[in-house]
XYZ file of C-alpha atoms in Angstrom:
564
model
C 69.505 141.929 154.163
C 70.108 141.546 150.298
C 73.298 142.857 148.446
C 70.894 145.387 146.963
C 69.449 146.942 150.076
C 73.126 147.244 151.679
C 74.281 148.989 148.601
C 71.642 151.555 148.907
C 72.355 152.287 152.733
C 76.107 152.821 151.650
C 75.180 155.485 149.155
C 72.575 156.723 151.275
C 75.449 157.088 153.594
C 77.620 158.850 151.059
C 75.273 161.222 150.170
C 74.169 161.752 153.689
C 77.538 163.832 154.853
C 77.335 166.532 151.963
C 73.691 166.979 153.203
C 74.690 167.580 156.904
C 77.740 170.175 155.454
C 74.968 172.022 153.698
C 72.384 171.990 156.901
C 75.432 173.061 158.756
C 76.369 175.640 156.705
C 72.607 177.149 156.520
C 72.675 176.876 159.997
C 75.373 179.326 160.507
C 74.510 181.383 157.743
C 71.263 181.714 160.169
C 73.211 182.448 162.684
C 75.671 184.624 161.228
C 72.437 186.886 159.973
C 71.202 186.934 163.928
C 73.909 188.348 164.692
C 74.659 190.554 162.110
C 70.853 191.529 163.237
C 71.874 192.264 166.314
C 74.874 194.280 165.657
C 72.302 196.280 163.492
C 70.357 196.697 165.997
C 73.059 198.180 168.321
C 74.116 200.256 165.606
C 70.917 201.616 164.872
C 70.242 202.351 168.736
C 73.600 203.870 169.129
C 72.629 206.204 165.934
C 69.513 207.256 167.264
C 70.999 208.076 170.827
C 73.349 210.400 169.085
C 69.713 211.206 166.523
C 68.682 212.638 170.568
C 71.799 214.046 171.439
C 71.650 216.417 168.431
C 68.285 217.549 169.398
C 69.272 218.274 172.800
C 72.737 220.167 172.235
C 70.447 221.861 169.048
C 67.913 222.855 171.942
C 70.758 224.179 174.642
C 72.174 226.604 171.740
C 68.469 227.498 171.057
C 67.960 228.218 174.397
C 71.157 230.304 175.058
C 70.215 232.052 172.185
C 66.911 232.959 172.801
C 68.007 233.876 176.803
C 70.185 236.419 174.779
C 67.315 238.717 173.531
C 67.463 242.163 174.926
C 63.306 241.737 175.873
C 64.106 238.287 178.026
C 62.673 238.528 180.792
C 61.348 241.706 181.586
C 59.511 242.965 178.547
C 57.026 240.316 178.717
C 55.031 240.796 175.444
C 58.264 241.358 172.597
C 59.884 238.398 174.570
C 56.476 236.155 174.048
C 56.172 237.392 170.582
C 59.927 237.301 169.775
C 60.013 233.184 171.093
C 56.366 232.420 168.805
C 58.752 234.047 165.954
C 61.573 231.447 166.627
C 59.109 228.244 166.968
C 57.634 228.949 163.801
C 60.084 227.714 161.997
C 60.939 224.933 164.129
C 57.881 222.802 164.592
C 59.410 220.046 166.973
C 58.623 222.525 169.424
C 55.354 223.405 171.078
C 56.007 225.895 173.624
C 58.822 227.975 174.922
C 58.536 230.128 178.568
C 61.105 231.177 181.304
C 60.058 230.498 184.797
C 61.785 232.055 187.636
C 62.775 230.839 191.025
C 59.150 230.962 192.727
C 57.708 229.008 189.449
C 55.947 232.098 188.033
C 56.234 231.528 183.319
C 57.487 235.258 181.921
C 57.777 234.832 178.043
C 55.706 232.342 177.514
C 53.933 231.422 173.933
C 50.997 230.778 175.477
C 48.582 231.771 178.323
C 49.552 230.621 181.657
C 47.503 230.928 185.036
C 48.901 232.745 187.701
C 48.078 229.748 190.117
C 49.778 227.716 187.861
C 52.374 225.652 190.054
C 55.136 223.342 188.647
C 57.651 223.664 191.393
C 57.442 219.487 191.670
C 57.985 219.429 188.033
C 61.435 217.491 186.871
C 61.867 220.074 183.919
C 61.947 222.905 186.781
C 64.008 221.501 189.631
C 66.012 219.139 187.687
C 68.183 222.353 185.939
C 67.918 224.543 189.451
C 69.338 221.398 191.487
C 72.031 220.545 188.848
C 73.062 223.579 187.257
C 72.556 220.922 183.580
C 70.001 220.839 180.700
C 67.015 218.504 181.853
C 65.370 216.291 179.791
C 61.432 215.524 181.543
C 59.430 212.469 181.634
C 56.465 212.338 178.953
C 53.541 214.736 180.424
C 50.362 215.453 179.560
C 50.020 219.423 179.530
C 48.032 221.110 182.433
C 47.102 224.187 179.965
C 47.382 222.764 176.610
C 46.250 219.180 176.998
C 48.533 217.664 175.120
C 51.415 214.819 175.206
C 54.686 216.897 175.923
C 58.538 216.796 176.572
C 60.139 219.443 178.436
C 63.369 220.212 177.508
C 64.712 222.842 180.320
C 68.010 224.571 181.168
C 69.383 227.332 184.215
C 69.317 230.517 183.157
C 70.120 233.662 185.485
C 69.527 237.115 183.952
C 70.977 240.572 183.926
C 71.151 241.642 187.350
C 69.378 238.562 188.982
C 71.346 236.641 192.226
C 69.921 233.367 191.814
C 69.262 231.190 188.822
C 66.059 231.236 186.608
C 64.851 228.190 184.052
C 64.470 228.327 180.167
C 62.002 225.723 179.246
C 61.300 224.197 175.275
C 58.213 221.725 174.796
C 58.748 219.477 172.454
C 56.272 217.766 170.361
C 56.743 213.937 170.811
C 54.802 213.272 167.219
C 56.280 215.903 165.103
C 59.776 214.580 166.913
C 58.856 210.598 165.804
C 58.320 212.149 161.946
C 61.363 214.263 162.158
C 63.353 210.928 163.584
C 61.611 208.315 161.067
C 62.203 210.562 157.919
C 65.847 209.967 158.795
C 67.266 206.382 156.286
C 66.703 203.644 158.351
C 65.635 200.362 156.949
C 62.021 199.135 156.371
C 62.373 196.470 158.887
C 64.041 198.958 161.473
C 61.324 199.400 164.452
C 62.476 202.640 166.277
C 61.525 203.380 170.259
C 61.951 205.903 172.938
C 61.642 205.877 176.028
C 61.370 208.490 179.282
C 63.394 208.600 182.443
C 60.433 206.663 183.670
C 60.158 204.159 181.151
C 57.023 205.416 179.341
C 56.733 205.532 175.842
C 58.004 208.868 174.336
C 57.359 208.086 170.395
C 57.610 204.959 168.158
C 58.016 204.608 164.588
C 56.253 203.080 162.046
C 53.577 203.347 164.845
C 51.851 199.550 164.307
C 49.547 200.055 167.532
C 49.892 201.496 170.818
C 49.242 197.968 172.705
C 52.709 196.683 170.784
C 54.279 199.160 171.266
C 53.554 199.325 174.980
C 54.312 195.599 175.465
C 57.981 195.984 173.838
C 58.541 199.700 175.748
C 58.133 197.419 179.013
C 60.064 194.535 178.624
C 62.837 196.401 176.677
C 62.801 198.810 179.959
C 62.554 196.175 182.658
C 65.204 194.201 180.973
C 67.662 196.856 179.510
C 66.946 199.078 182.963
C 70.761 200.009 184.222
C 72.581 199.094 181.073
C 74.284 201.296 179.316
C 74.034 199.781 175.696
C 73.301 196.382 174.445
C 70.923 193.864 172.868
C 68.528 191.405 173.787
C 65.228 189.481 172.494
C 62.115 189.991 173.288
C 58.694 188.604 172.164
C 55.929 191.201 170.821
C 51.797 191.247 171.474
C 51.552 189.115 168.605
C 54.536 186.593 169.623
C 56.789 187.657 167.188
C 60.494 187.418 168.535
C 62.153 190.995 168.404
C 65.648 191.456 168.040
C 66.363 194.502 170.521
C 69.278 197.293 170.432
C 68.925 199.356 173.169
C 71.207 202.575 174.303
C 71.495 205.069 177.399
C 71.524 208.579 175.863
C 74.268 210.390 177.819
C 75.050 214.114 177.923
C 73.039 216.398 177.031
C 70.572 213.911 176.249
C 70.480 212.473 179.563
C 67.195 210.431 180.708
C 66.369 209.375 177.697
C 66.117 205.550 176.741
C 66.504 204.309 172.975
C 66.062 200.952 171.103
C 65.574 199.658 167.775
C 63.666 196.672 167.190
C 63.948 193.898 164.054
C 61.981 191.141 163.416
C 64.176 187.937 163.946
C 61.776 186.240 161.562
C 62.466 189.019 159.061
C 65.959 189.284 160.084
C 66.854 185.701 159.226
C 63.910 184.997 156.400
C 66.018 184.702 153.818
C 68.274 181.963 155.313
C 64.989 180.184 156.941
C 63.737 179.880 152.886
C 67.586 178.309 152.475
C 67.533 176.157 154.900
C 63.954 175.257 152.982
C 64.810 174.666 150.086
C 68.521 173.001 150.795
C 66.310 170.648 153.406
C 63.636 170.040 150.338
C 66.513 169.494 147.597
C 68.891 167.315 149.619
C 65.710 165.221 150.318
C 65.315 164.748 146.954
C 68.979 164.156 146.216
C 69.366 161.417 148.743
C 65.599 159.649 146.913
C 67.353 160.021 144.054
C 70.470 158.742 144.681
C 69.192 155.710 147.035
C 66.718 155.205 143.806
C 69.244 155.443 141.545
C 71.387 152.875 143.489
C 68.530 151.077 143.736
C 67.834 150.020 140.249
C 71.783 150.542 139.188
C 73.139 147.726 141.849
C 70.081 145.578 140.068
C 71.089 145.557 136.606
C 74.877 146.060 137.613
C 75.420 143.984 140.850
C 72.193 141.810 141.775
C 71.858 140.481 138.634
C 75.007 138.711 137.503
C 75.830 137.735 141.158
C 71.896 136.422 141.023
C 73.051 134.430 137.892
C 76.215 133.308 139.597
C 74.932 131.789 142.541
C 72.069 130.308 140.518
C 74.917 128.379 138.468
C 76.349 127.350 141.721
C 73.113 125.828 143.500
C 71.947 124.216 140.409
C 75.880 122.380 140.592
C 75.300 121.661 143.944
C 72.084 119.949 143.277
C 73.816 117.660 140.552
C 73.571 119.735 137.435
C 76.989 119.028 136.039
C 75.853 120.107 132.843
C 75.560 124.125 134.597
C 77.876 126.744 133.309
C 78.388 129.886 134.869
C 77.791 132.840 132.858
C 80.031 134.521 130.872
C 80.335 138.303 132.285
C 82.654 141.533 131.311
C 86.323 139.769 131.743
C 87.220 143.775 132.419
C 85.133 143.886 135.860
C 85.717 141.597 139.019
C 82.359 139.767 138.762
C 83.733 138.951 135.137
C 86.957 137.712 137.122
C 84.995 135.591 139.199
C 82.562 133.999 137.188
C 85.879 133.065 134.751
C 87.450 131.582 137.696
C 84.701 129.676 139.073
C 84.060 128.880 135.462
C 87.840 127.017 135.853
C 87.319 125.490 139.294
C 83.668 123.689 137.803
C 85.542 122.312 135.024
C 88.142 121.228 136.926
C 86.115 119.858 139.624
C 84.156 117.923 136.915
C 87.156 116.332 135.628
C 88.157 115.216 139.448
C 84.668 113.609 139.812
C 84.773 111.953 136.020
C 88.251 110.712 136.945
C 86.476 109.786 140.215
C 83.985 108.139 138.792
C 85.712 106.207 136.351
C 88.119 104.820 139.150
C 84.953 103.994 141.608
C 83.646 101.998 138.650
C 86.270 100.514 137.896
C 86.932 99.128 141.532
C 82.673 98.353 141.040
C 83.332 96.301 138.268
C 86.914 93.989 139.564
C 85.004 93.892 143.157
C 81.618 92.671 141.796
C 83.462 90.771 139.439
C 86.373 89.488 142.333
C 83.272 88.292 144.681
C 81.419 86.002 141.338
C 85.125 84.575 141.127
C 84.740 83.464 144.588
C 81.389 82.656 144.429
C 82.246 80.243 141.571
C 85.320 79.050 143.429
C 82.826 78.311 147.054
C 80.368 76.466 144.360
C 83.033 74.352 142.899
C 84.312 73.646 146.554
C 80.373 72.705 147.361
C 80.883 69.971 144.742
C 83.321 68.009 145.971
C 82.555 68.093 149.273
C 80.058 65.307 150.410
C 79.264 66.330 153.839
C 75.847 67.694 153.828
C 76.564 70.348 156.568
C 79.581 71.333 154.873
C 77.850 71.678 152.009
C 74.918 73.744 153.787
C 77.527 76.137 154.998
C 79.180 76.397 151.623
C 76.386 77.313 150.039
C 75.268 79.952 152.494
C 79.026 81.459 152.427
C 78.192 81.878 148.570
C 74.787 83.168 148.891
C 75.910 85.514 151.254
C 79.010 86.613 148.358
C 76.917 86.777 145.731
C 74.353 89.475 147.908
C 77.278 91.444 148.341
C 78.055 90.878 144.571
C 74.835 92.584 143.661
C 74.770 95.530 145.452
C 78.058 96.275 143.687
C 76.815 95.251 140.278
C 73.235 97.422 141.242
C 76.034 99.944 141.523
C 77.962 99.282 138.480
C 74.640 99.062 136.291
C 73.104 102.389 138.108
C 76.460 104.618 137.185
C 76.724 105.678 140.773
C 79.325 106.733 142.319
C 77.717 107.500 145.483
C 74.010 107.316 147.285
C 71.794 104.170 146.375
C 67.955 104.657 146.761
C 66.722 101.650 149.078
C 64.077 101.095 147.600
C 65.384 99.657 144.018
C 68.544 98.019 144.989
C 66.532 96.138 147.436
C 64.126 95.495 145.021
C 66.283 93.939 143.261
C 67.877 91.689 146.095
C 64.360 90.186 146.002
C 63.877 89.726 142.837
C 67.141 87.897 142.406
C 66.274 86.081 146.145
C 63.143 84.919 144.130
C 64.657 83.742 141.291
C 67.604 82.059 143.053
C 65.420 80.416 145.353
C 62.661 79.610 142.978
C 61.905 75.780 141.360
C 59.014 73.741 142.560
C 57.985 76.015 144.974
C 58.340 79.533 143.991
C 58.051 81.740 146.947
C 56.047 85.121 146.835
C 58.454 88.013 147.971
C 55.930 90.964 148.768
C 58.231 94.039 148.969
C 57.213 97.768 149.742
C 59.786 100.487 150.908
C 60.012 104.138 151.475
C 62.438 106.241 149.697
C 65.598 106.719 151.640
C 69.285 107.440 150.143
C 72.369 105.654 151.917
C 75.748 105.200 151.454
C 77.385 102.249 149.639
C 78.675 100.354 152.623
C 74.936 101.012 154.603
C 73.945 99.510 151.658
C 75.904 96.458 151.173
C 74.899 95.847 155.241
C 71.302 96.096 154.493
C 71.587 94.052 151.447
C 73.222 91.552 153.812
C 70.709 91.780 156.205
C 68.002 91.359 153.644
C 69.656 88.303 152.114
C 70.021 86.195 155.594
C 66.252 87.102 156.560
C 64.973 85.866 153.178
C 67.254 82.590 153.057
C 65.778 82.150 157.255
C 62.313 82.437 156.093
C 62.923 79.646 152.984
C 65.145 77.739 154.708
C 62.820 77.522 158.232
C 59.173 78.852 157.735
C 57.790 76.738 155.300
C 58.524 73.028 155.141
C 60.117 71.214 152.025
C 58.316 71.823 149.074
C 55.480 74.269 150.385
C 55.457 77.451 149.677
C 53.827 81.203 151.002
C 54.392 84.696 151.159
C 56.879 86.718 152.370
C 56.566 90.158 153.334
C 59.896 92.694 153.337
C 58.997 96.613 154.330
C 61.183 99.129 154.974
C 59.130 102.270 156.741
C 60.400 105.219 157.800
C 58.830 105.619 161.944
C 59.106 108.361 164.852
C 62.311 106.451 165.882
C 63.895 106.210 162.550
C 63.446 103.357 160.148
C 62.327 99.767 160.486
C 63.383 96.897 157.938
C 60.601 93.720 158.846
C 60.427 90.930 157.270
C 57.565 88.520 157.562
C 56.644 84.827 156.487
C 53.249 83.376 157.592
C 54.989 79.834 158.175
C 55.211 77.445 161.446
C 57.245 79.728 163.479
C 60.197 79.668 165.588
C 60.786 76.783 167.930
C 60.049 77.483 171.746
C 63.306 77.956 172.709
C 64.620 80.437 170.271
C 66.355 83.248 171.784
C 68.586 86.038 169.810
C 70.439 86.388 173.053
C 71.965 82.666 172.308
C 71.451 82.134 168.791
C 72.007 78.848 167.761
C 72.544 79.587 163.625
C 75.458 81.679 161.863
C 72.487 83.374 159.922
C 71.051 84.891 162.978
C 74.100 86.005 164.487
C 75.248 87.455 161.091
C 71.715 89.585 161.370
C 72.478 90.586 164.343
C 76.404 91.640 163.883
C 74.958 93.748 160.588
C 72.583 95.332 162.461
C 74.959 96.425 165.187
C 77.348 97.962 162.048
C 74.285 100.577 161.263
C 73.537 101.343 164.843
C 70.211 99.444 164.851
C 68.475 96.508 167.116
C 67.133 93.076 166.177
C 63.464 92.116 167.536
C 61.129 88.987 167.061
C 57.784 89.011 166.937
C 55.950 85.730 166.765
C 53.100 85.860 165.061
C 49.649 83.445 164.444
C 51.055 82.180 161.827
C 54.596 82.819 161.216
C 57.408 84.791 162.516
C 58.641 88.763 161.898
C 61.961 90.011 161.987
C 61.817 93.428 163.165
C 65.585 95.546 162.604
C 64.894 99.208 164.556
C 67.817 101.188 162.389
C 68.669 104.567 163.442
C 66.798 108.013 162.161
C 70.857 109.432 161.113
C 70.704 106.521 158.459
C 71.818 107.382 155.160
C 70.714 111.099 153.325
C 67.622 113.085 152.823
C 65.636 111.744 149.727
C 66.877 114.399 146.828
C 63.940 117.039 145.457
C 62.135 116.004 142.378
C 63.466 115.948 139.513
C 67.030 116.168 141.135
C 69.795 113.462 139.766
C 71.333 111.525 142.609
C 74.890 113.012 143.618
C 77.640 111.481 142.394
């Protein structure tokens, strides 16, 4: 995960807590405006309740005072005309009659029959079995045929020993426009209900099937309580918020309730929540945006740059400089102080490599001194054998002698490629060993760093299988090829050399070599971890060396200067 991308998450992050603070926030302001909803609701129930109770006590005093006329009961036509008189001006009521105790109407505003019975009516033997005003269930009128409260209270008149009833119809519509003329708010949804739980009026009116639905559940649910709230959902799904209220005395048996739309209720924090969802959306894009491309021009880039300077270093560009950034700002800080530790660091390696030259140049020059001092020892020695070994002592000096003069001339302070330095041990092996017969060194190698002692063994190693192959394969003054490789295989890396001469004798064995040379090849090889094998061959001989695949250092990328 880049620098870049983590950046962003952090200020996505940042930004991300100020976002939930505002969601939480809309969130309870949509909460607080259910409640407040509800509490509206109650309110508005409790209001109409006390709406009813005016009506009733207004109907009680109406009814006292219309019991009061001198023609009630007995004068049956003033009384009938004198209680059309009163209803004209009040046109929540239908009807008005008195009824006495067998159920026979005296006074009444309109015709009724002489069989006529409503002794099971509420409005009749509610007030006779109480002695209280009686609110009835929601009828449908017998005489007039239409939808009708009664509204009844005991009376007993002049002279009478047992109590008579006073009865007011009231007309359920005219009461709904009298009720939703009053200031309640457009949303407000206003519902009553009988004793029985059948719909008395509604207002605004928005369908009898709605209105139906609500008038149930708010009566199955609300049935017993005395006041409260609860939710409900409408015929179209809607949820309704739902105050409800018991009317008590001397509205008794009536059941009220105001319904809101919750939708409605809370709208306007629903379209906050909206548009704080949609704008913190777009905050947090832009901020992760902007953090985006700021981090990229401010951040990515100059740390881009810095470790840019740092792997080119590492590859060998000495010559790299870090950039030179703001001083003022950390990454300025850092690129001046790794700007100090490069250019120290190159002095230490300079200094380095001036001392490793140095010893270069007295060791390559050290091992010529005793080179020259073995050949002037060879001179004045005249025993042949002591002479052989002489020589080979200084043969095997001067190989050593020219990988540190390889290194000397090569200005490296480290790595040697294989391939040239050993190139160059045959060319000198050629040379050296050259005269009448001048032997053909073929020579072919893969490309393989190592270090300077790996190379001084396989220059070694080299040297005693090329001065075997003069010195044994071919006899005095012939000449043929021989063939050095140095492959790379699935074991690690082979060093063979080859001569297409007469061959080892029969009872040559590296187990019990006979020669310094060979046991020489075989101590070196031991040193780099690898194994001597023969293979005889028709003609000739090959030295096989098996060295190990941990040998030396990866070959460097082109166009990438060996380390130093």
């Amino acid at each position: 995960m880049s620098l870049r991308f983590r950046l962003s998450i952090l200020v996505g992050i940042a930004v991300l807590p100020p976002l939930l603070l505002t969601a939480y926030n809309t969130l309870g302001w949509q909460k607080f405006q259910e409640r407040d909803a509800r509490d509206e609701a109650l309110a508005g129930a409790r209001l109409l309740s006390a709406e009813f109770m005016q009506t009733a006590d207004g109907s009680r005093q109406l009814m006292i005072a219309m019991s009061k006329h001198p023609s009630v009961p007995d004068q049956e036509q003033a009384c009938g005309d004198y209680f059309k008189s009163v209803l004209a001006d009040l046109p929540i009521y239908r009807e008005a009659a008195v009824i006495d105790p067998t159920g026979k109407f005296h006074c009444s505003t309109v015709a009724i029959p002489a069989t006529l019975d409503v002794t099971d009516r509420l409005y009749f033997r509610g007030p006779l079995a109480t002695g209280q005003l009686t609110i009835g269930a929601l009828t449908l009128g017998r005489v007039t045929h239409t939808r009708s409260i009664h509204i009844s209270m005991p009376y007993r008149p002049p002279g009478a020993t047992s109590d008579w009833v006073i009865a007011l119809i009231v007309n359920p519509e005219r009461l709904a426009q009298e009720l939703a003329s009053r200031p309640w708010r457009s949303h407000h949804r206003i519902l009553a209900l009988d004793r029985e739980g059948t719909l008395v009026m509604t207002s605004p009116d928005e369908g009898p099937q709605d209105a139906d639905v609500l008038s149930q559940q708010v009566y199955s649910l609300a049935q017993g309580a005395a006041a409260g709230t609860l939710e409900v959902k409408d015929a179209r799904g809607r949820t309704q918020i739902i105050g409800f209220a018991q009317t008590p005395e001397p509205a008794q048996g009536l059941f009220v309730a105001v319904a809101i739309d919750r939708g409605e209720a809370i709208s306007a924090a629903t379209e906050s929540a909206r548009r704080s969802i949609v704008i913190g959306l777009i905050v947090l894009l832009l901020a992760i945006v902007g953090a985006w491309f700021a981090t990229d021009f401010l951040i990515r880039r100059p740390i881009r740059a810095l470790v840019d300077t740092a792997r080119r270093r590492e590859s060998g560009d000495i010559a790299a400089r870090f950039p030179p950034l703001r001083g003022a700002s950390e990454l300025g800080e850092l690129s001046a102080a790794l700007s100090r530790m490069s250019a120290k660091i190159d002095d230490l390696l300079e200094q380095k490599s001036f001392l490793l030259r140095e010893l270069q140049h007295r060791v390559m020059n050290s091992l010529h001194l005793l080179s020259s001092m073995l050949s002037l020892q060879t001179r004045h020695v005249s025993d042949p054998a002591v002479r052989e070994q002489l020589g080979r002592a200084r043969d095997r000096i001067l190989s050593m002698a020219s990988v540190y003069r390889y290194l000397y001339q090569a200005d490296s302070a480290g790595y040697i490629e294989v391939r040239e330095f050993l190139h160059a041990i045959c060319e000198e092996a050629q040379r050296a060993y050259g005269g009448a017969s001048l032997p053909t060194i073929e020579f072919d190698a893969d490309p393989l760093l190592v270090t300077g002692s790996q190379a001084t063994s396989l220059a070694v190693l080299t040297h005693e299988l090329i001065t075997n192959a003069l010195k044994y394969a071919y006899a005095e003054g012939e000449s043929g090829p021989i063939s050095i490789t140095f492959r790379r295989s699935a074991e690690g890396f082979d060093l063979r050399v080859a001569d297409r001469g007469r061959g080892l004798p029969a009872d040559f064995s590296l187990e019990r070599p006979d020669s310094l040379g060979v046991k020489v090849i075989a101590g070196t090889a031991r040193q780099l971890g690898g194994t001597v094998h023969v293979n005889r061959l028709d003609p000739g001989t090959e030295f096989v060396i098996h060295l190990p695949p941990n040998l030396g250092v990866a070959p460097p990328a082109a166009g990438t200067p060996s380390r130093a």
